[in-house]
Coordinates of C-alpha atoms and ligand atoms in Angstrom, one line a residue:
M7 CA 52.0 85.1 91.9
R8 CA 52.5 88.3 90.0
A9 CA 53.8 91.2 92.1
V10 CA 55.4 94.6 91.5
V11 CA 59.0 94.5 92.8
F12 CA 61.9 96.9 93.1
D13 CA 65.5 96.2 94.4
R14 CA 66.8 99.8 94.6
Y15 CA 65.5 103.2 95.4
G16 CA 65.0 105.4 92.4
P17 CA 62.6 106.7 89.7
P18 CA 59.4 104.9 88.6
E19 CA 61.4 102.8 86.1
V20 CA 62.9 100.8 89.0
L21 CA 59.5 99.0 89.3
R22 CA 58.8 95.8 87.4
V23 CA 56.2 93.0 87.5
E24 CA 57.8 89.6 88.4
E25 CA 56.6 86.1 89.4
V26 CA 57.3 85.7 93.2
E27 CA 56.3 83.2 95.8
R28 CA 52.7 83.5 97.1
P29 CA 52.7 84.4 100.9
V30 CA 51.3 81.9 103.4
P31 CA 49.2 83.3 106.2
K32 CA 50.4 83.0 109.8
E33 CA 47.9 81.9 112.6
D34 CA 46.5 85.5 113.0
E35 CA 46.6 86.5 109.3
V36 CA 44.3 86.6 106.3
L37 CA 45.5 85.9 102.8
V38 CA 43.7 88.3 100.4
R39 CA 43.5 87.7 96.7
I40 CA 43.7 91.3 95.5
H41 CA 41.4 92.6 92.7
A42 CA 42.4 96.2 93.0
T43 CA 45.2 98.2 94.6
T44 CA 46.5 101.8 94.1
V45 CA 49.6 103.9 93.5
N46 CA 49.6 106.8 96.0
R47 CA 52.0 109.5 97.1
S48 CA 53.2 107.4 100.1
D49 CA 54.2 104.6 97.7
C50 CA 56.1 107.1 95.6
G51 CA 57.9 108.4 98.7
Y52 CA 58.9 104.8 99.7
R53 CA 60.2 103.9 96.2
G54 CA 62.1 107.2 95.9
A55 CA 63.4 107.1 99.5
E56 CA 62.0 110.7 100.0
P57 CA 62.6 112.2 102.4
F58 CA 66.0 110.6 103.0
F59 CA 65.5 109.8 106.7
T60 CA 62.7 107.3 105.8
R61 CA 65.6 105.0 104.8
F62 CA 66.2 104.4 108.5
F63 CA 62.8 102.7 108.6
T64 CA 62.6 101.2 105.0
G65 CA 66.2 100.0 104.5
L66 CA 69.3 102.2 104.5
L67 CA 70.9 101.0 101.2
R68 CA 68.1 99.2 99.5
P69 CA 64.4 98.7 100.1
K70 CA 63.6 96.2 103.0
Y71 CA 60.3 95.3 101.4
R72 CA 60.5 94.5 97.6
T73 CA 56.8 95.0 96.9
P74 CA 55.2 98.4 97.3
G75 CA 51.5 99.3 97.6
M76 CA 49.4 100.0 100.6
E77 CA 45.7 100.0 99.6
L78 CA 43.9 96.8 98.6
A79 CA 40.5 95.4 97.9
G80 CA 39.8 91.7 97.1
E81 CA 38.6 88.4 98.4
V82 CA 39.8 86.3 101.3
A83 CA 41.7 83.3 99.9
A84 CA 42.8 81.6 103.1
V85 CA 42.9 82.3 106.8
G86 CA 45.2 81.4 109.7
G87 CA 44.0 79.0 112.4
A88 CA 43.3 81.8 114.9
V89 CA 41.3 84.1 112.6
S90 CA 37.6 84.5 113.5
E91 CA 36.4 87.7 111.8
F92 CA 36.9 86.6 108.2
V93 CA 36.2 83.4 106.2
V94 CA 37.3 82.3 102.7
G95 CA 35.3 84.2 100.1
D96 CA 34.7 87.4 102.1
A97 CA 35.0 90.6 100.1
V98 CA 37.4 92.9 102.0
F99 CA 39.3 96.2 101.8
G100 CA 41.9 98.0 103.7
L101 CA 45.6 98.8 103.8
K102 CA 49.0 97.7 105.1
G103 CA 52.4 99.3 105.0
H104 CA 53.7 97.5 101.8
G105 CA 53.0 94.5 99.6
A106 CA 49.6 95.3 98.1
N107 CA 50.8 95.9 94.5
A108 CA 50.5 92.1 94.0
E109 CA 48.1 89.3 93.4
Y110 CA 48.1 88.2 97.0
V111 CA 49.0 89.7 100.4
C112 CA 48.8 88.6 104.0
I113 CA 47.4 91.0 106.5
R114 CA 46.8 90.5 110.2
E115 CA 43.1 90.1 111.2
T116 CA 43.5 92.9 113.7
G117 CA 45.1 95.2 111.1
A118 CA 43.4 97.9 108.9
L119 CA 41.1 95.3 107.2
A120 CA 37.3 95.3 107.0
H121 CA 34.5 93.7 105.0
K122 CA 34.0 95.7 101.7
P123 CA 31.1 98.1 101.9
S124 CA 28.0 97.0 100.0
G125 CA 27.3 98.7 96.7
V126 CA 30.9 99.7 95.8
T127 CA 33.2 98.0 93.3
F128 CA 36.6 96.6 94.3
E129 CA 38.2 99.5 92.4
E130 CA 36.3 102.0 94.5
A131 CA 37.0 100.1 97.8
A132 CA 40.7 100.0 97.0
A133 CA 40.9 103.8 96.6
V134 CA 39.2 104.9 99.9
S135 CA 41.6 104.1 102.7
D136 CA 44.9 106.1 102.4
G137 CA 43.5 109.5 101.6
A138 CA 40.7 109.1 104.1
C139 CA 42.9 107.8 107.0
I140 CA 45.3 110.7 106.5
A141 CA 42.5 113.2 106.2
L142 CA 40.8 111.7 109.3
A143 CA 44.0 112.0 111.3
C144 CA 44.3 115.7 110.2
L145 CA 40.7 116.6 110.9
Q146 CA 40.6 115.0 114.3
K147 CA 43.0 117.8 115.3
A148 CA 40.6 120.4 114.0
E149 CA 37.7 119.8 116.4
L150 CA 35.2 120.2 113.5
R151 CA 31.5 120.4 114.3
E152 CA 28.4 122.4 113.3
G153 CA 29.3 126.1 113.4
R154 CA 33.1 125.6 112.7
S155 CA 34.5 126.6 109.4
I156 CA 37.4 125.0 107.4
L157 CA 39.2 126.0 104.2
I158 CA 40.8 123.0 102.4
H159 CA 43.5 123.8 100.0
G160 CA 44.3 121.1 97.4
A161 CA 40.8 119.8 97.6
S162 CA 41.1 117.8 94.3
G163 CA 43.9 115.5 95.6
S164 CA 43.5 112.1 97.3
I165 CA 43.7 113.6 100.8
G166 CA 41.7 116.8 99.7
T167 CA 38.7 114.9 98.2
A168 CA 38.6 112.8 101.4
A169 CA 38.9 115.8 103.7
V170 CA 36.0 117.7 102.0
Q171 CA 33.7 114.8 102.5
L172 CA 34.8 114.0 106.1
A173 CA 34.6 117.7 107.1
K174 CA 31.0 117.9 105.8
S175 CA 30.1 114.7 107.6
F176 CA 31.4 116.4 110.9
G177 CA 29.0 119.3 110.2
A178 CA 31.6 122.0 109.4
H179 CA 31.2 124.8 106.8
V180 CA 33.6 123.8 104.0
T181 CA 35.4 126.1 101.6
A182 CA 37.4 124.1 99.1
V183 CA 40.3 125.4 97.0
C184 CA 41.2 123.6 93.7
G185 CA 42.1 124.3 90.1
T186 CA 39.5 125.0 87.3
K187 CA 39.1 121.4 86.1
A188 CA 38.0 120.1 89.5
L189 CA 35.5 122.8 90.5
D190 CA 32.4 120.7 89.6
L191 CA 33.8 117.5 91.2
V192 CA 34.7 119.3 94.5
S193 CA 31.2 120.9 94.6
S194 CA 29.6 117.5 94.1
L195 CA 31.5 116.2 97.1
G196 CA 29.6 118.6 99.3
A197 CA 31.8 121.8 99.6
D198 CA 29.7 124.8 100.6
A199 CA 32.0 127.2 98.6
V200 CA 34.7 126.5 96.0
I201 CA 37.6 128.8 95.1
D202 CA 39.5 128.4 91.9
Y203 CA 43.1 129.0 92.9
T204 CA 43.9 130.1 89.3
Q205 CA 41.4 133.0 89.6
E206 CA 41.5 134.0 93.3
D207 CA 44.1 134.1 96.1
F208 CA 42.1 133.1 99.3
T209 CA 44.9 134.6 101.5
T210 CA 44.0 138.1 100.3
N211 CA 40.2 138.0 100.1
G212 CA 39.6 139.0 103.7
E213 CA 37.8 135.8 104.7
T214 CA 38.8 134.0 107.9
Y215 CA 38.3 130.3 109.0
D216 CA 38.6 128.3 112.2
V217 CA 40.8 125.9 110.3
V218 CA 43.0 126.1 107.2
F219 CA 44.1 122.6 105.9
D220 CA 46.8 122.6 103.3
S221 CA 46.1 119.0 102.1
V222 CA 48.6 119.1 99.2
G223 CA 51.7 120.7 100.8
K224 CA 51.7 123.7 98.5
H225 CA 51.0 126.6 101.0
S226 CA 52.6 127.9 104.1
F227 CA 51.5 129.1 107.6
R228 CA 53.2 132.4 106.9
R229 CA 50.9 133.1 104.0
C230 CA 47.8 131.6 105.5
R231 CA 47.9 132.9 109.0
H232 CA 45.8 136.0 108.2
S233 CA 43.0 133.7 106.9
L234 CA 42.7 132.1 110.3
K235 CA 40.4 133.4 113.1
P236 CA 41.9 134.0 116.5
G237 CA 42.7 130.6 118.0
G238 CA 42.6 129.1 114.5
I239 CA 44.4 125.9 113.5
Y240 CA 46.7 125.4 110.4
I241 CA 47.1 121.8 109.3
E242 CA 49.8 120.6 107.0
T243 CA 50.5 117.2 105.4
D244 CA 54.2 117.8 104.5
L245 CA 57.3 118.6 106.4
G246 CA 57.8 121.8 104.3
F247 CA 60.9 123.6 103.1
M248 CA 63.8 122.7 105.5
W249 CA 61.4 120.8 107.7
H250 CA 60.0 124.0 109.1
V251 CA 56.5 122.5 109.7
P252 CA 57.4 120.3 112.7
I253 CA 59.4 123.2 114.1
L254 CA 56.3 125.5 113.8
A255 CA 54.1 122.7 115.2
L256 CA 56.3 122.8 118.4
S257 CA 56.8 126.6 118.6
T258 CA 53.1 127.6 118.0
R259 CA 52.2 125.5 121.1
W260 CA 53.7 128.3 123.2
I261 CA 53.9 131.4 120.9
G262 CA 50.9 133.2 119.4
D263 CA 47.2 132.2 119.4
K264 CA 47.3 130.2 116.1
R265 CA 48.5 126.6 116.1
V266 CA 50.2 124.6 113.4
T267 CA 49.8 120.8 113.4
L268 CA 51.3 118.0 111.3
P269 CA 49.3 114.9 112.1
I270 CA 50.5 111.3 111.6
P271 CA 47.9 108.8 110.4
K272 CA 47.3 105.7 112.4
Y273 CA 46.0 103.4 109.6
S274 CA 43.9 101.4 112.1
K275 CA 41.0 99.0 111.7
E276 CA 38.9 101.5 113.7
D277 CA 39.5 104.1 110.9
V278 CA 38.8 101.7 108.1
L279 CA 35.5 100.7 109.8
F280 CA 34.6 104.3 110.3
I281 CA 35.1 105.0 106.6
K282 CA 33.1 101.9 105.7
E283 CA 30.1 103.2 107.8
L284 CA 30.3 106.6 106.0
I285 CA 30.3 104.9 102.6
E286 CA 27.3 102.8 103.5
A287 CA 25.5 105.9 104.8
G288 CA 26.1 107.6 101.4
K289 CA 28.4 110.2 103.0
Y290 CA 31.7 109.2 101.4
R291 CA 32.9 108.0 98.0
A292 CA 36.3 107.4 96.5
V293 CA 37.3 109.7 93.6
I294 CA 39.1 107.7 90.9
D295 CA 41.1 109.6 88.3
R296 CA 42.6 106.8 86.2
T297 CA 42.7 103.0 86.3
Y298 CA 45.7 100.9 85.0
Q299 CA 46.5 97.2 84.8
L300 CA 49.1 96.0 87.3
E301 CA 51.6 95.6 84.4
D302 CA 51.3 99.3 83.7
V303 CA 52.6 100.3 87.2
V304 CA 55.5 102.4 85.8
E305 CA 53.1 104.5 83.7
A306 CA 50.6 104.8 86.6
T307 CA 53.4 105.9 88.9
R308 CA 54.7 108.5 86.5
Y309 CA 51.2 110.0 86.4
V310 CA 50.9 110.1 90.2
E311 CA 54.3 111.9 90.4
T312 CA 53.0 114.7 88.1
G313 CA 51.2 116.0 91.3
Q314 CA 48.2 116.6 89.0
K315 CA 46.0 113.6 89.7
T316 CA 42.4 114.1 90.7
G317 CA 41.7 111.8 93.7
N318 CA 43.2 108.4 93.3
V319 CA 45.0 106.1 90.7
V320 CA 44.0 102.4 90.8
L321 CA 45.7 99.3 89.6
T322 CA 43.5 96.3 88.7
L323 CA 44.3 92.6 88.7
N324 CA 42.5 89.4 87.7
G325 CA 40.0 91.3 85.6
V326 CA 37.4 91.3 88.4
V327 CA 35.7 94.7 88.9
R328 CA 32.3 94.6 90.6
Ligands
LIG567 N1 51.3 113.2 106.3 C1 51.4 112.0 105.7 O1 51.4 110.9 106.3 C2 51.3 112.0 104.2 C3 51.2 110.7 103.5 C4 51.1 110.8 102.1 C5 51.2 111.9 101.4 N2 51.4 113.1 102.1 C6 51.5 114.4 101.4 O2 50.3 114.9 101.3 C7 50.2 115.7 100.1 C8 48.9 115.4 99.3 O3 48.9 114.1 98.9 P1 47.8 113.7 97.9 O4 48.0 112.2 97.6 O5 46.4 114.1 98.4 O6 48.2 114.5 96.7 P2 47.7 114.4 95.1 O7 46.5 113.6 95.1 O8 48.9 114.0 94.3 O9 47.4 115.9 94.8 C9 47.2 116.2 93.5 C10 46.2 117.4 93.4 O10 46.8 118.5 94.0 C11 46.4 119.7 93.3 N3 47.4 120.7 93.3 C12 48.6 120.7 92.8 N4 49.2 121.8 93.0 C13 48.3 122.7 93.6 C14 48.4 124.0 94.1 N5 49.5 124.8 94.0 N6 47.3 124.5 94.7 C15 46.2 123.7 94.8 N7 46.0 122.5 94.4 C16 47.1 121.9 93.8 C17 46.2 119.2 91.8 O11 45.2 119.9 91.2 P3 45.6 120.8 89.9 O12 46.1 119.8 88.9 O13 44.4 121.6 89.6 O14 46.7 121.7 90.4 C18 45.8 117.7 92.0 O15 44.4 117.5 91.8 C19 51.5 115.4 99.3 O16 52.3 116.5 99.4 C20 52.1 114.2 100.0 O17 53.5 114.3 100.0 C21 51.4 113.1 103.4

């Protein structure tokens, strides 16, 4: 089968497409023939070994897993003997830690895999899981409900576009911050108010929120704390300069009345099923910026690394897009 591979950590150019052996599902695994996958910021972190400590999990000197890619949508091509939830031919979507930038991948039946929601294409289904699972983990810390307010900074990114839709589905009042080109898109995702960060600095406009979520790792608690109500929560997705975010997450448990959190996503079947339900209820959609062929993975990755994508970048295979 065709798969993206890399043998050393480095820039996007270390990636190439190669013929490799097709995996064989174990007793509890499903073999998925992938029609669409994505390149996301986590894939880029893995390939570039950023931050450095991730090498302790992904291979100290060279990558432990040669094929990157987390998100996938496709059809079940074979199942192990103990699999009962899926049969050959089922359309599925979900994610696993690595291996999805390929024609086939094996994934455990109990992993983050579900039947593809009706009415969405494989491209759309491939692009929903990572941003939504991370946003979900973040927002679960925010106790969002009717009457609570949240400001989402970086609302045009993969996590940001997911967070706007999830926060609305939880009933919160959502203020989204993004650049000029994404204002209409972010409004269409349901934001109650949209701030163009090139025109207005939300940290100095006097407005306060129950939650401030920096979904793109470009802000800081120091600058945002005056935008929080008493007892407010500041949510980050990045470790921050000199890893100050985890330190703040610990210290604000005991000091001050405003908390900092840095949630870690679970990537579970439960989360994927929750997202599927929202999609089928018309409350969630994947935002796709660009679509590339698998062979153009280097170009796709370079684009993701500009930090300027709107939503998600998809790779297609097999020419099947329904
Ligand atoms: N916690 C975790 O497990 C985890 C996992 C993966 C990624 N991450 C981190 O989460 C962050 C977001 O990931 P993502 O995939 O959502 O990012 P992304 O899709 O690459 O974000 C790109 C978007 O961010 C916007 N942006 C860039 N600079 C901005 C600024 N200064 N102010 C406001 N918006 C800005 C861009 O809009 P403009 O072009 O208009 O600027 C663009 O639309 C990254 O820092 C990543 O490292 C965390």
